[in-house]
Coordinates of C-alpha atoms and ligand atoms in Angstrom, one line a residue:
M1 CA 13.7 -3.9 -12.9
E2 CA 16.3 -6.4 -11.5
E3 CA 16.1 -7.3 -7.8
T4 CA 19.0 -5.7 -6.1
A5 CA 21.8 -7.7 -4.5
K6 CA 21.6 -8.6 -0.9
P7 CA 21.4 -5.3 0.9
T8 CA 23.3 -4.8 4.1
N9 CA 21.8 -2.8 7.1
F10 CA 22.0 -2.5 10.7
I11 CA 19.7 -5.4 11.2
R12 CA 21.6 -7.8 9.0
E13 CA 24.8 -6.5 10.8
I14 CA 23.2 -7.7 14.0
I15 CA 22.3 -11.0 12.6
D16 CA 25.8 -11.4 11.4
S17 CA 27.3 -10.7 14.7
H18 CA 24.9 -13.5 16.1
N19 CA 26.1 -15.8 13.6
L20 CA 29.6 -15.1 14.5
S21 CA 29.0 -15.5 18.2
G22 CA 26.9 -18.5 17.7
R23 CA 24.0 -17.0 19.8
F24 CA 21.2 -18.8 17.7
K25 CA 23.8 -21.4 16.4
G26 CA 23.6 -19.8 13.1
K27 CA 19.8 -20.1 12.7
V28 CA 17.8 -17.2 11.4
H29 CA 14.0 -17.5 11.9
T30 CA 11.8 -14.3 11.4
R31 CA 8.1 -13.7 11.3
F32 CA 5.7 -11.3 10.1
P33 CA 3.0 -10.7 12.8
P34 CA 0.0 -8.5 11.6
E35 CA -2.9 -7.9 13.7
P36 CA -5.9 -8.8 11.6
N37 CA -7.7 -5.6 12.1
G38 CA -7.4 -4.0 8.7
Y39 CA -6.0 -4.6 5.2
P40 CA -2.2 -4.6 4.8
H41 CA -0.8 -1.5 3.5
I42 CA 2.5 -0.4 2.0
G43 CA 4.0 -0.1 5.4
H44 CA 3.4 -3.6 6.0
A45 CA 5.0 -4.5 2.8
K46 CA 8.1 -3.0 4.1
S47 CA 8.1 -5.4 7.2
I48 CA 7.0 -8.3 4.9
C49 CA 9.8 -7.7 2.5
L50 CA 12.3 -7.2 5.4
N51 CA 11.3 -10.4 7.4
F52 CA 10.9 -12.7 4.3
G53 CA 14.0 -11.2 2.7
I54 CA 16.3 -11.8 5.7
A55 CA 15.1 -15.4 5.9
R56 CA 15.7 -15.9 2.2
D57 CA 19.2 -14.4 2.3
Y58 CA 20.2 -16.2 5.4
N59 CA 18.7 -19.7 4.4
G60 CA 16.3 -19.3 7.2
L61 CA 12.5 -19.2 7.7
C62 CA 9.9 -16.7 8.1
N63 CA 6.4 -17.4 9.7
L64 CA 3.2 -15.7 9.1
R65 CA 1.5 -15.1 12.3
M66 CA -1.9 -13.5 12.8
D67 CA -1.5 -11.5 16.1
D68 CA -5.1 -12.0 17.1
T69 CA -5.2 -11.4 20.7
N70 CA -7.6 -8.4 20.6
P71 CA -10.9 -10.0 19.8
E72 CA -13.1 -6.8 19.4
K73 CA -11.4 -5.5 16.2
E74 CA -10.5 -8.6 14.3
E75 CA -12.3 -10.4 11.6
M76 CA -11.8 -13.2 9.2
E77 CA -12.1 -10.9 6.4
Y78 CA -8.8 -9.3 7.5
V79 CA -7.1 -12.6 7.9
N80 CA -8.0 -13.6 4.4
A81 CA -6.8 -10.2 2.9
I82 CA -3.4 -10.6 4.8
I83 CA -3.0 -14.1 3.4
E84 CA -3.9 -12.9 -0.2
D85 CA -1.6 -9.9 -0.1
V86 CA 1.4 -11.7 1.3
K87 CA 1.0 -14.4 -1.3
W88 CA 0.6 -11.8 -3.9
L89 CA 3.8 -10.2 -2.8
G90 CA 5.5 -13.5 -3.9
L91 CA 6.4 -14.5 -0.3
D92 CA 6.1 -18.0 1.1
W93 CA 5.7 -19.1 4.6
G94 CA 5.4 -22.7 3.7
D95 CA 3.3 -24.6 6.3
R96 CA 4.0 -21.9 9.0
L97 CA 0.8 -19.9 9.1
F98 CA 0.2 -19.4 12.8
Y99 CA -2.3 -17.7 15.1
A100 CA -1.4 -16.2 18.5
S101 CA -4.9 -17.4 19.5
D102 CA -3.7 -21.0 19.0
Y103 CA -1.3 -20.3 21.9
F104 CA -3.8 -19.2 24.3
D105 CA -3.5 -22.3 26.6
K106 CA 0.3 -22.0 26.5
I107 CA 0.2 -18.3 27.3
Y108 CA -2.2 -19.0 30.1
A109 CA 0.2 -21.5 31.5
C110 CA 3.0 -19.0 31.3
A111 CA 1.1 -16.6 33.3
C112 CA 0.5 -19.2 36.0
E113 CA 4.1 -20.0 36.0
L114 CA 5.0 -16.4 36.7
I115 CA 2.4 -16.2 39.4
K116 CA 3.9 -19.3 41.0
K117 CA 7.3 -17.7 40.9
G118 CA 5.9 -14.5 42.6
K119 CA 6.3 -12.5 39.5
A120 CA 2.7 -11.8 38.6
Y121 CA -0.3 -10.7 40.7
V122 CA -4.0 -10.3 40.4
C123 CA -4.9 -6.5 40.9
D124 CA -8.3 -5.3 41.9
L125 CA -7.7 -1.5 41.4
T126 CA -10.3 0.3 39.6
P127 CA -9.2 2.0 36.2
D128 CA -9.0 5.4 38.0
E129 CA -7.0 4.0 40.9
F130 CA -4.9 2.2 38.5
K131 CA -3.8 5.4 36.9
E132 CA -3.3 7.2 40.0
Y133 CA -0.9 4.4 41.5
R134 CA 0.9 4.2 38.2
G135 CA 2.3 7.7 38.4
T136 CA 3.5 9.7 35.6
V137 CA 6.8 10.2 33.7
T138 CA 7.9 12.6 36.2
R139 CA 6.4 10.9 39.4
A140 CA 7.3 7.4 40.4
G141 CA 4.3 5.0 40.7
K142 CA 3.4 3.3 44.0
A143 CA 2.8 -0.2 44.8
S144 CA -0.9 -1.5 44.4
P145 CA -2.3 -2.7 47.7
Y146 CA -2.7 -6.2 46.0
R147 CA 0.8 -6.4 45.0
D148 CA 1.8 -8.7 47.7
R149 CA -0.9 -11.3 47.5
S150 CA 0.6 -14.8 47.8
P151 CA 1.1 -17.0 44.8
E152 CA -1.6 -19.4 46.0
E153 CA -4.2 -16.6 46.4
N154 CA -3.2 -15.2 42.9
L155 CA -3.6 -18.6 41.3
G156 CA -7.0 -19.0 42.7
L157 CA -8.1 -15.5 41.7
F158 CA -6.6 -15.9 38.1
E159 CA -8.3 -19.2 37.7
K160 CA -11.6 -17.5 38.7
M161 CA -11.0 -14.9 36.2
R162 CA -10.6 -17.4 33.7
N163 CA -13.7 -19.2 34.8
G164 CA -15.8 -16.0 34.3
E165 CA -16.5 -15.4 38.1
F166 CA -15.7 -11.7 37.8
P167 CA -17.3 -8.9 35.7
D168 CA -15.3 -7.4 32.8
G169 CA -12.6 -5.1 33.7
S170 CA -13.0 -5.7 37.5
R171 CA -9.5 -7.4 37.7
V172 CA -6.2 -7.8 35.8
L173 CA -3.3 -9.9 36.0
R174 CA -0.1 -7.8 36.2
G175 CA 3.6 -8.5 36.2
K176 CA 5.5 -7.7 39.6
I177 CA 8.1 -5.5 38.0
D178 CA 9.1 -2.0 39.2
M179 CA 6.7 0.6 40.0
A180 CA 9.4 3.1 40.1
S181 CA 10.8 2.4 36.6
P182 CA 11.5 5.4 34.4
N183 CA 10.0 3.3 31.7
M184 CA 6.1 3.3 32.2
L185 CA 5.7 -0.1 30.6
M186 CA 7.8 -1.7 33.4
R187 CA 5.4 -0.3 36.2
D188 CA 3.7 -3.7 36.7
S189 CA 2.4 -4.0 33.1
V190 CA -1.0 -5.6 32.6
F191 CA -0.6 -9.2 31.2
Y192 CA -4.3 -10.2 31.3
R193 CA -7.8 -8.5 31.2
I194 CA -11.3 -9.9 31.5
K195 CA -13.3 -9.2 28.4
R196 CA -16.4 -11.3 27.4
E197 CA -15.8 -10.9 23.7
H198 CA -16.4 -13.5 21.1
H199 CA -13.1 -14.5 19.3
H200 CA -13.0 -15.3 15.5
R201 CA -11.2 -18.4 16.3
T202 CA -11.4 -19.5 19.9
L203 CA -15.1 -18.4 19.9
D204 CA -16.4 -18.2 23.4
K205 CA -13.8 -20.3 25.1
W206 CA -12.2 -17.4 26.8
C207 CA -13.3 -14.3 28.8
I208 CA -9.7 -13.3 29.6
Y209 CA -7.4 -12.2 26.9
P210 CA -3.7 -11.7 27.0
M211 CA -2.2 -8.3 26.4
Y212 CA -0.2 -7.7 23.2
D213 CA 3.1 -7.5 25.1
F214 CA 2.6 -10.6 27.1
A215 CA 1.4 -12.7 24.1
H216 CA 4.0 -11.4 21.6
C217 CA 7.1 -12.5 23.1
I218 CA 5.7 -15.8 24.2
S219 CA 4.4 -16.5 20.7
D220 CA 8.0 -15.6 19.3
S221 CA 9.5 -17.9 21.9
I222 CA 7.1 -20.8 21.2
E223 CA 7.9 -20.5 17.5
G224 CA 11.7 -20.3 18.0
I225 CA 12.0 -17.1 16.3
T226 CA 15.5 -15.7 16.5
H227 CA 15.1 -12.1 15.5
S228 CA 11.8 -10.5 16.3
I229 CA 11.9 -7.4 14.1
C230 CA 9.4 -4.6 14.8
T231 CA 8.9 -0.9 14.4
L232 CA 10.5 1.7 16.5
E233 CA 7.6 2.6 18.7
F234 CA 8.3 -0.8 20.4
E235 CA 11.7 0.3 21.6
N236 CA 10.1 0.9 25.1
N237 CA 8.5 -2.5 25.0
R238 CA 11.8 -4.4 24.7
P239 CA 12.7 -4.4 28.3
L240 CA 9.3 -5.8 28.9
Y241 CA 9.7 -8.4 26.3
D242 CA 13.1 -9.4 27.8
W243 CA 11.7 -9.4 31.5
I244 CA 8.8 -11.6 30.5
L245 CA 11.0 -14.3 28.8
D246 CA 13.8 -14.0 31.3
N247 CA 11.5 -14.6 34.2
L248 CA 9.9 -17.5 32.5
G249 CA 13.4 -18.8 31.9
T250 CA 12.4 -19.7 28.4
Y251 CA 14.0 -19.5 25.0
H252 CA 14.5 -16.0 24.2
P253 CA 14.6 -14.3 20.7
Q254 CA 16.4 -10.9 20.0
Q255 CA 13.9 -8.0 19.5
I256 CA 15.2 -5.4 17.0
E257 CA 13.4 -2.2 16.1
F258 CA 13.5 -0.3 12.8
A259 CA 11.8 3.0 11.6
R260 CA 8.3 2.4 10.1
L261 CA 7.6 3.6 6.5
N262 CA 5.9 7.0 6.1
L263 CA 4.8 8.0 2.8
S264 CA 4.3 11.6 1.6
Y265 CA 0.5 12.4 0.8
T266 CA -0.4 9.2 2.5
V267 CA -1.9 7.9 5.8
L268 CA -0.7 4.6 7.0
S269 CA -2.6 4.2 10.2
K270 CA -5.0 1.2 10.0
R271 CA -7.5 3.1 12.3
K272 CA -7.6 6.0 10.0
L273 CA -7.9 3.9 6.9
L274 CA -10.7 2.2 8.4
Q275 CA -12.3 5.4 9.1
L276 CA -12.1 6.2 5.3
V277 CA -13.7 3.0 4.6
E278 CA -16.6 3.2 7.1
D279 CA -17.3 6.7 6.1
K280 CA -17.4 5.8 2.4
L281 CA -14.9 8.4 1.7
V282 CA -13.2 5.8 -0.5
D283 CA -14.7 2.8 -2.3
G284 CA -13.6 0.2 0.2
W285 CA -10.1 -1.1 1.4
N286 CA -9.1 -1.8 -2.2
D287 CA -9.9 1.6 -3.7
P288 CA -7.2 2.3 -5.9
R289 CA -6.5 5.5 -4.0
M290 CA -5.8 3.5 -0.9
P291 CA -2.3 2.8 0.2
T292 CA -3.4 -0.7 0.9
L293 CA -1.6 -3.5 -1.1
S294 CA -5.0 -4.5 -2.4
G295 CA -5.5 -0.8 -3.5
F296 CA -2.1 -0.7 -5.2
R297 CA -3.1 -4.1 -6.9
R298 CA -6.3 -2.7 -8.3
R299 CA -4.3 0.4 -9.4
G300 CA -2.1 -1.6 -11.5
Y301 CA 1.0 -1.9 -9.4
T302 CA 3.0 -5.3 -9.6
P303 CA 4.3 -7.2 -6.7
S304 CA 7.9 -6.8 -8.1
S305 CA 7.5 -2.9 -8.2
I306 CA 6.5 -3.0 -4.4
R307 CA 9.4 -5.4 -3.6
N308 CA 11.9 -3.2 -5.4
F309 CA 10.5 -0.2 -3.8
C310 CA 11.1 -1.9 -0.3
D311 CA 14.6 -2.7 -1.1
R312 CA 15.4 0.6 -2.5
I313 CA 14.1 2.5 0.7
G314 CA 16.1 0.2 3.0
V315 CA 15.8 0.2 6.7
A316 CA 17.0 2.7 9.1
K317 CA 16.7 3.6 12.9
M318 CA 15.4 7.2 12.2
D319 CA 11.9 8.1 11.2
S320 CA 11.4 9.9 7.8
I321 CA 9.0 10.5 5.2
V322 CA 9.7 8.7 1.9
D323 CA 8.5 10.6 -1.2
L324 CA 5.7 9.0 -3.1
V325 CA 7.7 9.6 -6.2
V326 CA 10.0 6.8 -5.2
L327 CA 7.3 4.3 -5.2
E328 CA 5.8 5.7 -8.5
N329 CA 9.2 5.6 -10.1
S330 CA 9.5 1.9 -9.1
I331 CA 6.4 1.0 -11.1
R332 CA 7.2 3.6 -13.9
E333 CA 10.6 1.9 -14.5
E334 CA 9.2 -1.6 -14.6
L335 CA 6.3 -0.8 -16.9
N336 CA 8.4 1.3 -19.3
K337 CA 10.3 -2.0 -19.9
T338 CA 7.3 -4.3 -20.0
S339 CA 4.2 -2.7 -21.2
Q340 CA 3.0 -2.4 -24.7
R341 CA 2.2 0.9 -26.1
A342 CA -1.3 1.9 -27.3
M343 CA -2.9 5.1 -28.4
A344 CA -5.9 6.2 -26.5
V345 CA -7.6 9.6 -26.4
L346 CA -9.2 10.5 -23.2
R347 CA -11.0 13.7 -23.9
P348 CA -11.7 13.4 -27.7
I349 CA -12.3 16.1 -30.3
K350 CA -12.8 14.9 -33.9
I351 CA -10.6 16.1 -36.7
V352 CA -11.6 15.4 -40.2
I353 CA -8.8 15.0 -42.9
T354 CA -10.8 16.9 -45.8
N355 CA -8.3 15.6 -48.5
Y356 CA -8.4 11.9 -47.5
P357 CA -10.8 9.7 -49.3
E358 CA -14.0 8.8 -47.7
G359 CA -14.3 5.2 -46.7
K360 CA -10.6 4.4 -47.1
T361 CA -8.6 2.8 -44.2
E362 CA -4.8 2.3 -44.0
E363 CA -3.1 0.0 -41.6
M364 CA -0.3 2.0 -40.0
D365 CA 2.9 0.3 -38.4
A366 CA 3.1 1.1 -34.7
V367 CA 6.0 0.1 -32.5
N368 CA 4.8 -1.9 -29.3
N369 CA 7.6 -0.9 -27.1
P370 CA 10.6 1.2 -28.2
E371 CA 12.5 -0.2 -25.0
D372 CA 12.1 -3.7 -26.3
P373 CA 12.1 -4.3 -30.0
G374 CA 11.4 -7.9 -29.3
Q375 CA 7.8 -6.8 -28.5
G376 CA 7.2 -6.2 -32.3
T377 CA 4.8 -3.9 -34.0
R378 CA 1.1 -3.8 -34.7
K379 CA -1.3 -2.3 -37.2
V380 CA -3.4 0.8 -36.3
P381 CA -6.0 1.8 -38.7
F382 CA -6.1 5.2 -40.0
S383 CA -9.1 7.1 -41.7
R384 CA -10.5 10.2 -42.7
E385 CA -12.0 11.1 -39.2
L386 CA -10.1 10.7 -36.1
Y387 CA -10.1 11.7 -32.5
I388 CA -7.3 13.6 -30.9
E389 CA -7.1 15.0 -27.4
K390 CA -9.1 18.4 -26.9
D391 CA -5.9 19.8 -25.2
D392 CA -3.8 19.2 -28.4
F393 CA -5.8 21.8 -30.3
Q394 CA -6.0 25.4 -29.6
E395 CA -7.8 27.9 -31.9
N396 CA -6.0 30.8 -30.6
P397 CA -2.7 29.3 -29.5
E398 CA -0.9 30.5 -26.4
P399 CA 2.7 31.5 -26.8
K400 CA 4.3 28.3 -25.9
F401 CA 1.7 26.1 -27.6
F402 CA 3.2 24.1 -30.4
R403 CA 0.6 21.6 -31.3
L404 CA -2.4 21.7 -33.6
S405 CA -3.9 25.3 -34.4
P406 CA -5.1 26.9 -37.5
G407 CA -2.4 27.2 -40.1
R408 CA 0.0 24.8 -38.2
E409 CA 1.2 21.4 -39.1
V410 CA 2.0 18.5 -36.8
R411 CA 2.8 14.9 -37.0
L412 CA 0.2 12.2 -36.3
R413 CA 2.1 9.5 -34.7
Y414 CA 2.9 6.7 -37.0
A415 CA 0.7 8.3 -39.8
Y416 CA 1.1 11.7 -41.5
F417 CA 1.9 15.3 -41.2
V418 CA -1.5 17.1 -41.0
K419 CA -2.1 20.6 -41.3
C420 CA -5.0 22.5 -39.6
D421 CA -7.4 24.5 -41.8
K422 CA -10.1 25.6 -39.5
A423 CA -12.2 24.8 -36.4
V424 CA -15.8 24.1 -37.3
K425 CA -18.3 25.5 -34.8
D426 CA -21.7 24.9 -33.8
P427 CA -23.5 28.1 -34.8
K428 CA -25.8 28.2 -31.8
T429 CA -23.4 27.5 -29.1
G430 CA -20.0 28.6 -30.7
N431 CA -18.5 25.4 -29.4
I432 CA -15.9 23.7 -31.6
T433 CA -17.6 20.5 -33.1
E434 CA -14.7 19.3 -35.3
V435 CA -11.4 20.4 -36.7
H436 CA -10.7 20.3 -40.4
C437 CA -7.1 19.4 -41.5
T438 CA -5.4 18.3 -44.7
Y439 CA -2.6 15.7 -44.9
D440 CA 0.4 15.3 -46.9
P441 CA 0.5 11.8 -48.6
A442 CA 4.2 12.1 -48.9
T443 CA 4.7 11.8 -45.1
R444 CA 3.3 8.4 -44.7
G445 CA 4.6 6.8 -41.4
G446 CA 5.1 10.2 -40.0
D447 CA 8.4 10.8 -42.0
S448 CA 9.2 14.0 -43.4
H449 CA 10.3 13.5 -47.0
D450 CA 11.8 16.9 -47.6
G451 CA 13.4 17.8 -44.4
R452 CA 10.4 19.9 -43.3
K453 CA 10.1 19.8 -39.5
V454 CA 7.0 20.0 -37.4
K455 CA 7.1 21.0 -33.6
A456 CA 4.8 18.4 -32.2
T457 CA 3.7 14.8 -32.5
I458 CA 0.4 13.9 -31.3
H459 CA -1.6 10.7 -30.8
W460 CA -4.9 9.9 -32.4
V461 CA -7.5 7.1 -32.9
S462 CA -9.4 6.5 -35.8
A463 CA -13.1 7.4 -35.1
A464 CA -14.7 4.5 -37.1
H465 CA -12.4 1.9 -35.3
A466 CA -12.3 3.3 -31.9
I467 CA -13.5 1.2 -29.0
D468 CA -15.0 2.9 -25.9
A469 CA -13.8 2.6 -22.4
E470 CA -14.0 4.3 -18.9
V471 CA -10.8 5.5 -17.6
R472 CA -10.1 6.6 -14.1
L473 CA -7.4 8.9 -13.2
Y474 CA -6.1 9.4 -9.8
D475 CA -4.4 12.0 -7.8
N476 CA -3.0 11.9 -4.2
L477 CA -5.8 11.0 -1.6
F478 CA -4.4 13.8 0.7
L479 CA -3.5 17.4 -0.1
K480 CA -0.7 17.9 2.5
R481 CA 2.6 16.1 2.3
D482 CA 2.2 15.0 5.8
P483 CA -1.6 14.6 6.2
E484 CA -1.3 13.5 9.9
D485 CA 0.6 16.6 10.9
M486 CA -2.5 18.3 12.2
P487 CA -3.1 20.8 14.9
E488 CA -4.5 19.1 18.0
G489 CA -8.3 18.3 17.8
S490 CA -8.6 18.7 13.9
D491 CA -9.7 15.9 11.6
F492 CA -7.2 14.4 9.1
R493 CA -10.0 13.9 6.8
A494 CA -10.1 17.8 6.2
N495 CA -6.9 17.2 4.2
L496 CA -8.6 14.9 1.8
N497 CA -8.0 15.8 -2.0
P498 CA -11.5 16.4 -3.4
R499 CA -10.0 15.6 -6.8
S500 CA -8.4 12.5 -6.0
L501 CA -10.5 10.6 -8.5
E502 CA -11.7 11.8 -12.0
V503 CA -13.8 9.4 -14.2
I504 CA -13.8 9.7 -17.8
K505 CA -16.7 7.8 -19.4
D506 CA -16.1 8.2 -23.1
A507 CA -12.5 7.6 -23.7
K508 CA -11.5 6.3 -27.2
L509 CA -9.1 3.4 -27.6
E510 CA -7.2 2.0 -30.5
P511 CA -9.0 -1.2 -31.8
S512 CA -6.0 -3.5 -31.0
L513 CA -7.1 -3.2 -27.2
K514 CA -10.3 -5.1 -28.1
N515 CA -8.9 -8.3 -26.9
A516 CA -7.0 -6.8 -23.7
Q517 CA -7.9 -8.9 -20.8
P518 CA -8.9 -7.6 -17.2
G519 CA -5.6 -7.5 -15.4
S520 CA -3.5 -6.4 -18.4
R521 CA -1.2 -3.2 -18.6
H522 CA -0.5 -0.8 -21.2
Q523 CA 1.2 2.4 -21.7
F524 CA -1.1 4.9 -23.4
E525 CA 1.3 7.1 -25.4
R526 CA 1.8 10.5 -23.6
L527 CA -0.7 9.6 -21.0
G528 CA 0.7 7.1 -18.6
Y529 CA 0.5 3.5 -17.7
F530 CA -3.0 2.0 -17.5
Y531 CA -4.4 -1.3 -16.0
I532 CA -7.7 -2.9 -16.7
D533 CA -9.3 -3.1 -13.4
P534 CA -10.5 -6.6 -12.9
I535 CA -13.1 -5.7 -10.3
A536 CA -14.6 -2.7 -11.9
S537 CA -14.5 -4.4 -15.3
K538 CA -16.7 -7.3 -14.0
G539 CA -19.8 -7.9 -16.2
G540 CA -18.0 -6.8 -19.5
N541 CA -17.2 -3.1 -18.7
N542 CA -13.9 -1.9 -19.8
V543 CA -12.5 0.1 -16.9
Y544 CA -9.0 1.3 -17.1
N545 CA -7.2 2.7 -14.0
R546 CA -4.3 5.0 -14.5
T547 CA -1.5 3.4 -12.5
V548 CA 0.9 6.2 -12.8
T549 CA 1.7 9.2 -15.1
L550 CA 4.7 9.0 -17.4
K551 CA 6.6 11.6 -15.3
D552 CA 6.4 12.3 -11.8
A553 CA 4.0 15.1 -10.4
W554 CA 6.8 17.5 -9.9
T555 CA 8.0 17.7 -13.4
K556 CA 4.5 17.2 -14.9
A557 CA 3.5 19.8 -17.4
K558 CA 0.3 21.9 -16.5
S559 CA -1.6 20.1 -19.1
A560 CA -2.7 16.4 -18.5
V561 CA -1.1 15.8 -21.9
P562 CA 2.4 17.2 -22.0
A563 CA 3.6 18.4 -25.3
K564 CA 6.3 16.3 -26.9
K565 CA 8.6 17.8 -29.5
N566 CA 10.2 16.0 -32.2
Ligands
ATP601 P1 -1.3 0.5 12.8 O1 -0.5 1.3 13.9 O2 -1.7 1.2 11.7 O3 -2.5 -0.3 13.5 P2 0.3 -1.8 13.4 O4 1.8 -1.6 13.4 O5 -0.5 -1.9 14.6 O6 -0.3 -0.7 12.5 P3 0.3 -4.6 12.7 O7 -0.8 -5.3 12.0 O8 0.5 -4.7 14.1 O9 -0.1 -3.1 12.4 O10 1.6 -4.6 11.9 C1 2.2 -5.9 11.6 C2 3.8 -5.5 11.4 O11 4.0 -4.6 10.5 C3 4.4 -5.0 12.6 O12 5.6 -5.8 12.8 C4 4.6 -3.7 12.5 O13 5.7 -3.1 13.1 C5 4.8 -3.7 10.9 N1 4.4 -2.3 10.3 C6 3.1 -1.7 10.5 N2 3.2 -0.5 10.0 C7 4.3 -0.4 9.4 C8 5.0 0.7 8.7 N3 4.3 1.8 8.4 N4 6.2 0.5 8.2 C9 6.9 -0.6 8.4 N5 6.3 -1.6 9.2 C10 5.1 -1.5 9.8
MG602 MG1 0.5 -3.4 15.9

């Protein structure tokens, strides 16, 4: 898939207008600021592609900044995952990997400056009192009794906070803003709290930590960010962002909000994803069913398919749910063009071609990719005993079933027309053990020689030559289109799809796949696109993940193997 031309959207219009007015002297500098408290997901990809894409198109720069101001929930494992995933998406922050925690000294100095200006104060209200004084959406707040402490007193107390002279939670530093503001965030927002918590980078240097709102705008300002792009829920934080930088009198980026990505049948809250991991409802953050970038990578998605998806959905000011099919189509379109075809049988049943000589093998020519003749052809061995899909045979065919059944002729792809004579059963169980057929030698290559037509073409693998593989098929992780739309008090996990993973242990693959490497992708004819899972295949196993089916779930036939007519 080609990358689309430079898209326009409301964010780019704002940047264009700044470039016209000269507000940032034509400079464009964005950042992607994840909090390292979880693995990046497809929603983050939207933000990553947006920020890096804007920097690229305006000849600007984009920083990667770990927003690590909240020590309780952050870990190096997440930092490493973020670095790996942004790299995997093909985006480059150059030498500008930053950590908000590297700015703790500067942020502390900013707090002191606001105190000196009479714009911040140390407040001793208990959490309950704090809540009471803050008011509600319909009731104005009232001034804290500590609001009018002198700058000298505040500076002294703030220093004692820093030096660990007060217990956790006993005092906070607050902005002296507006207790009557209709915007609750402006009611003397908290800038610093006391928290004796080990930090993954600053270790035990600090026992006070800045709040997100305080640290974020200052970090943006320090880095010379021009456009601080964030999701819509921060719209109410913008006045606070502006207030802090205005009152510091320092360089001031423009915050711009856009609608976060929501995907159907998917949860994108890190807290909930963490819960799935901790409760072992999935096999880690990189489970191929997870909407994380590491999960999509393991599933077989390519970076370009995700970038193209992000371009395609665009950015808007209105929240909506993007259909999962849009993402699936992005990888489908790409793999249709790039991936080699192969034949694989997931649920094998043996057929015996009774008029085919025993011990004989023929090499049939198979097209590697009908979309791209340049990918050439390969040889596929054909012999007397083959595997076909169980689904492709019915002893007593349903009315619309046109594939193999007694008396019926079908085409074996790239091979011959075969006619079914009978199903052979285990006399004890009555189960079908094999299906006997006869072939027409005049139809070699699968071509009719006399104008005779068959209604179906099915795939097969020679039993003697087949290689074994484990194949994992995935379905949506959640049953509901909007899994987070739950009645108050109920648990989103109740929506988990109990059949989101099906493991097939004894799939049969054509022998050309013997040398396929972990990380390679193939289309299994009629079954979908498959990826050799490099993680699950460690130690010499051969584990294929189905990345995506050939058609989207809405048009998919009831059967896992849709019938194809010729
Ligand atoms: P969560 O609420 O799940 O914890 P978050 O927004 O707190 O997610 P961050 O690590 O702070 O996660 O996000 C980093 C950046 O990615 C932020 O700029 C955030 O706005 C953006 N982002 C997060 N989720 C989405 C999403 N679903 N769609 C678009 N951008 C997102
Ligand atoms: Mg956040």
